[in-house]
Coordinates of C-alpha atoms in Angstrom, one line a residue:
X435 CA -34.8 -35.4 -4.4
X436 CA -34.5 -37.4 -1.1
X437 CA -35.9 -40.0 -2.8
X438 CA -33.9 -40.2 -6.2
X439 CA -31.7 -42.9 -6.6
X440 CA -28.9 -43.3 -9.6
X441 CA -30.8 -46.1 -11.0
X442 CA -34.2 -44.3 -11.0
X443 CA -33.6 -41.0 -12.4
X444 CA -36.6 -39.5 -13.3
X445 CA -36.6 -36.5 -10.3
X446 CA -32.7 -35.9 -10.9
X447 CA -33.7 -35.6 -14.7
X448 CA -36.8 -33.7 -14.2
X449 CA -34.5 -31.4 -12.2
X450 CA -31.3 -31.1 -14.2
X451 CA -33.6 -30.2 -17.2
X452 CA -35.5 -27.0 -15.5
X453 CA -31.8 -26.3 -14.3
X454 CA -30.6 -25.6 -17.9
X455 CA -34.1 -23.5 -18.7
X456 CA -33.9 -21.0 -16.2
X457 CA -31.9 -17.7 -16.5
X458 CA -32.6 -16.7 -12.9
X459 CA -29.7 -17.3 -10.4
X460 CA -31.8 -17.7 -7.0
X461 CA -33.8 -20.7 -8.9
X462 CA -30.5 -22.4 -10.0
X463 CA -29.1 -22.1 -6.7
X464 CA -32.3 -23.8 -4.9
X465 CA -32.7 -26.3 -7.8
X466 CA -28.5 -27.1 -7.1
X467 CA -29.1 -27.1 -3.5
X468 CA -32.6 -29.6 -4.2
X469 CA -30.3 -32.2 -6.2
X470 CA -27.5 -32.2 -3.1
X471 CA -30.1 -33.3 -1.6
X472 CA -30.2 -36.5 -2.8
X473 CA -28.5 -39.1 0.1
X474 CA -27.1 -41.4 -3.3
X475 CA -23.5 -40.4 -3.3
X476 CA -23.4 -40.8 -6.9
X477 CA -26.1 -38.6 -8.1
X478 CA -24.3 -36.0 -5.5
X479 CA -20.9 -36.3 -6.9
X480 CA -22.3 -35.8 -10.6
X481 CA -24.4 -33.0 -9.6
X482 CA -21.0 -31.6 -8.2
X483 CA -19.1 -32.6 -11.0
X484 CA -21.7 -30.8 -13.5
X485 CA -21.6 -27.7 -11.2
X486 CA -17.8 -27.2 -11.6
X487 CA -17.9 -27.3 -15.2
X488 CA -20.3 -25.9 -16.1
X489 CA -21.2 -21.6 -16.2
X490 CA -23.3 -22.3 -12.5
X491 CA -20.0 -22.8 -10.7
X492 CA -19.7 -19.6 -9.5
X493 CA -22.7 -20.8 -6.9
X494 CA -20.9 -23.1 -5.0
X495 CA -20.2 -21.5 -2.2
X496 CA -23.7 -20.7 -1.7
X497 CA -24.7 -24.4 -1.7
X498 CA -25.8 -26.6 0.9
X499 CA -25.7 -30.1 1.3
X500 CA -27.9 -32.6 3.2
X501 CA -27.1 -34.6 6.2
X502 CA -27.4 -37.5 3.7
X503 CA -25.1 -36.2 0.7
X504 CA -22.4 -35.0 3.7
X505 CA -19.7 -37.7 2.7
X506 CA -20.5 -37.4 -1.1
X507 CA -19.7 -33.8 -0.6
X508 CA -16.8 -34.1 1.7
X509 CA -14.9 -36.7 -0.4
X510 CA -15.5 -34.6 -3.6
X511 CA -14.4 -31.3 -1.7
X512 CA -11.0 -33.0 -0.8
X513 CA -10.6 -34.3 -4.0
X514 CA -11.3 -30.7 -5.5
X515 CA -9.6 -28.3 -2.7
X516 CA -6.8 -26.8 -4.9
X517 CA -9.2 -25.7 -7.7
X518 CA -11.9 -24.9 -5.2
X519 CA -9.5 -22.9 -2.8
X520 CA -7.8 -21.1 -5.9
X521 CA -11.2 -20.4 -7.7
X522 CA -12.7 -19.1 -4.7
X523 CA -10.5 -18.5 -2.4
X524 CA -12.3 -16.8 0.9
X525 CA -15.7 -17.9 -0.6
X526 CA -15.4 -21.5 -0.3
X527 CA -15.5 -21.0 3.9
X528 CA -19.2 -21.0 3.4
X529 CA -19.5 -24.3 1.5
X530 CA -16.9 -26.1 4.0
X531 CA -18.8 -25.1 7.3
X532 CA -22.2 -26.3 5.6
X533 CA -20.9 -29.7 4.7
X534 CA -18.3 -30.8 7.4
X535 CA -20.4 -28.8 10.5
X536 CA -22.9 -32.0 9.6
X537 CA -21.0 -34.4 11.4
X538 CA -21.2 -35.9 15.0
X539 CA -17.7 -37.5 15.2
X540 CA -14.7 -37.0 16.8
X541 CA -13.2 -38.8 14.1
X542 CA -14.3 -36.9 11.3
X543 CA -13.7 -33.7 13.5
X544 CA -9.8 -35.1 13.8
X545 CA -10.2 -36.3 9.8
X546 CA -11.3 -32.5 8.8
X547 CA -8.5 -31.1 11.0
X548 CA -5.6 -32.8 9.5
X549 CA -6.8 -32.1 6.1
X550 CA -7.5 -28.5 6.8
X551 CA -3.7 -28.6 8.7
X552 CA -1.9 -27.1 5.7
X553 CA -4.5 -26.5 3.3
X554 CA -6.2 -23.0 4.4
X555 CA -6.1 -19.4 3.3
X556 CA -6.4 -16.9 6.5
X557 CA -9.7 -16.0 5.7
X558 CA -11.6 -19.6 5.7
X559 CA -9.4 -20.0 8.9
X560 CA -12.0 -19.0 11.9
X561 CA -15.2 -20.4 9.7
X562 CA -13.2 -24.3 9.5
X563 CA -12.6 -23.7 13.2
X564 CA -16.1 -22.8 13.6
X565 CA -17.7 -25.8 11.6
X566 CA -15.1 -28.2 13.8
X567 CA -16.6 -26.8 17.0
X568 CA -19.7 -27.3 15.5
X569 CA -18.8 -30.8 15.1
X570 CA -18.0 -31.3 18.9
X571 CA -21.0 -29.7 19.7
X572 CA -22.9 -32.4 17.6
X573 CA -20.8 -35.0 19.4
X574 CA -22.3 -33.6 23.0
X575 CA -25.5 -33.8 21.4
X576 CA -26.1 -37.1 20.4
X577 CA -23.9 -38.3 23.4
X578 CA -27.0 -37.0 25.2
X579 CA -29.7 -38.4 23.0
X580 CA -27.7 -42.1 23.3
X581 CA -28.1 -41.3 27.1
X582 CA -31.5 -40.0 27.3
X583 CA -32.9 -43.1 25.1
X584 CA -30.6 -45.9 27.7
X585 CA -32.3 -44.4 30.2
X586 CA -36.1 -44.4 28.5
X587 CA -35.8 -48.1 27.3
X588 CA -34.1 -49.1 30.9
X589 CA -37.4 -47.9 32.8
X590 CA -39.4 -49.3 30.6
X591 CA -38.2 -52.3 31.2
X592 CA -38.7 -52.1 34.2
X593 CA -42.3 -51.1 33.8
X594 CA -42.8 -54.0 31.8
X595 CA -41.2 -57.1 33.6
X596 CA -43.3 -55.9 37.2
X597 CA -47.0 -56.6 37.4
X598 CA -48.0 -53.1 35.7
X599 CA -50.7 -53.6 33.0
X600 CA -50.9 -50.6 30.3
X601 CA -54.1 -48.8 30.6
X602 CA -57.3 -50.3 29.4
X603 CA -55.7 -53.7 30.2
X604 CA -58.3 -54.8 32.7
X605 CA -57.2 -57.5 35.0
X606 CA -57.2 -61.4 35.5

């Protein structure tokens, strides 16, 4: 499904249709999982929007989205948080840490924060502070990686403006 896109449907399709065949819940749940896959926004916001009405919505909170879909997810978990928080109430924890603990951004962390300010139940409390952490941890991360790869490109560089010939470079 990392390939789908809304104008080429055929996967999505192919998908959707085993979806409405099977009776077992742990295929639904890795099929639903499969099509939040997808990194087009728009195929993830209708999968979401045919999860919620339809008889599989019980399974949200045991979805997870991919680092592509995150935003897809995000925007149409905010716009969905009453019913979701009401529906599930301590449940949907689960399906907030796996899509906001996806970012690397203080930003977003300080965007999920004020969102989740006056929106929480007690119990999705300590797994939203968790999934923020999470997020700060991802910031430290690729903080690193930025710095490990300035340093990599800056010696070679410098390898490559002195005299040094790769190997099997034979000289003049």
């Amino acid at each position: 499904m990392q390939t789908a896109k809304t104008s080429s449907r055929q996967e999505y399709n192919s998908l959707k249709s085993l979806l409405r065949e099977t009776n077992e819940s742990s295929e639904k749940l890795i099929m639903l999982s499969s099509l939040l896959s997808c990194p087009d926004p728009g195929i993830v916001s209708e999968v979401l929007e045919y999860i919620i009405h339809s008889e599989n919505k019980a399974m949200i909170p045991g979805l997870s989205v991919s680092w592509g879909a995150r935003e897809a997810a995000w925007t149409w978990l905010k716009h969905n948080w009453d019913f979701l928080l009401k529906t599930f109430q301590s449940k949907i924890g689960t399906f907030v840490s796996k899509t906001v603990k996806l970012y690397a951004s203080v930003e977003k962390a300080n965007e999920i924060k004020e969102f989740f300010a006056n929106r929480t139940i007690p119990s999705i409390v300590k797994s939203i502070n968790q999934s923020i952490d999470q997020i700060y941890v991802n910031v430290k991360w690729a903080e690193s990686i930025q710095h490990d790869r300035r340093k990599l490109v800056k010696v070679f560089r410098s390898c490559h403006s002195t005299s040094v010939k790769p190997l099997g470079v034979s000289p003049e």
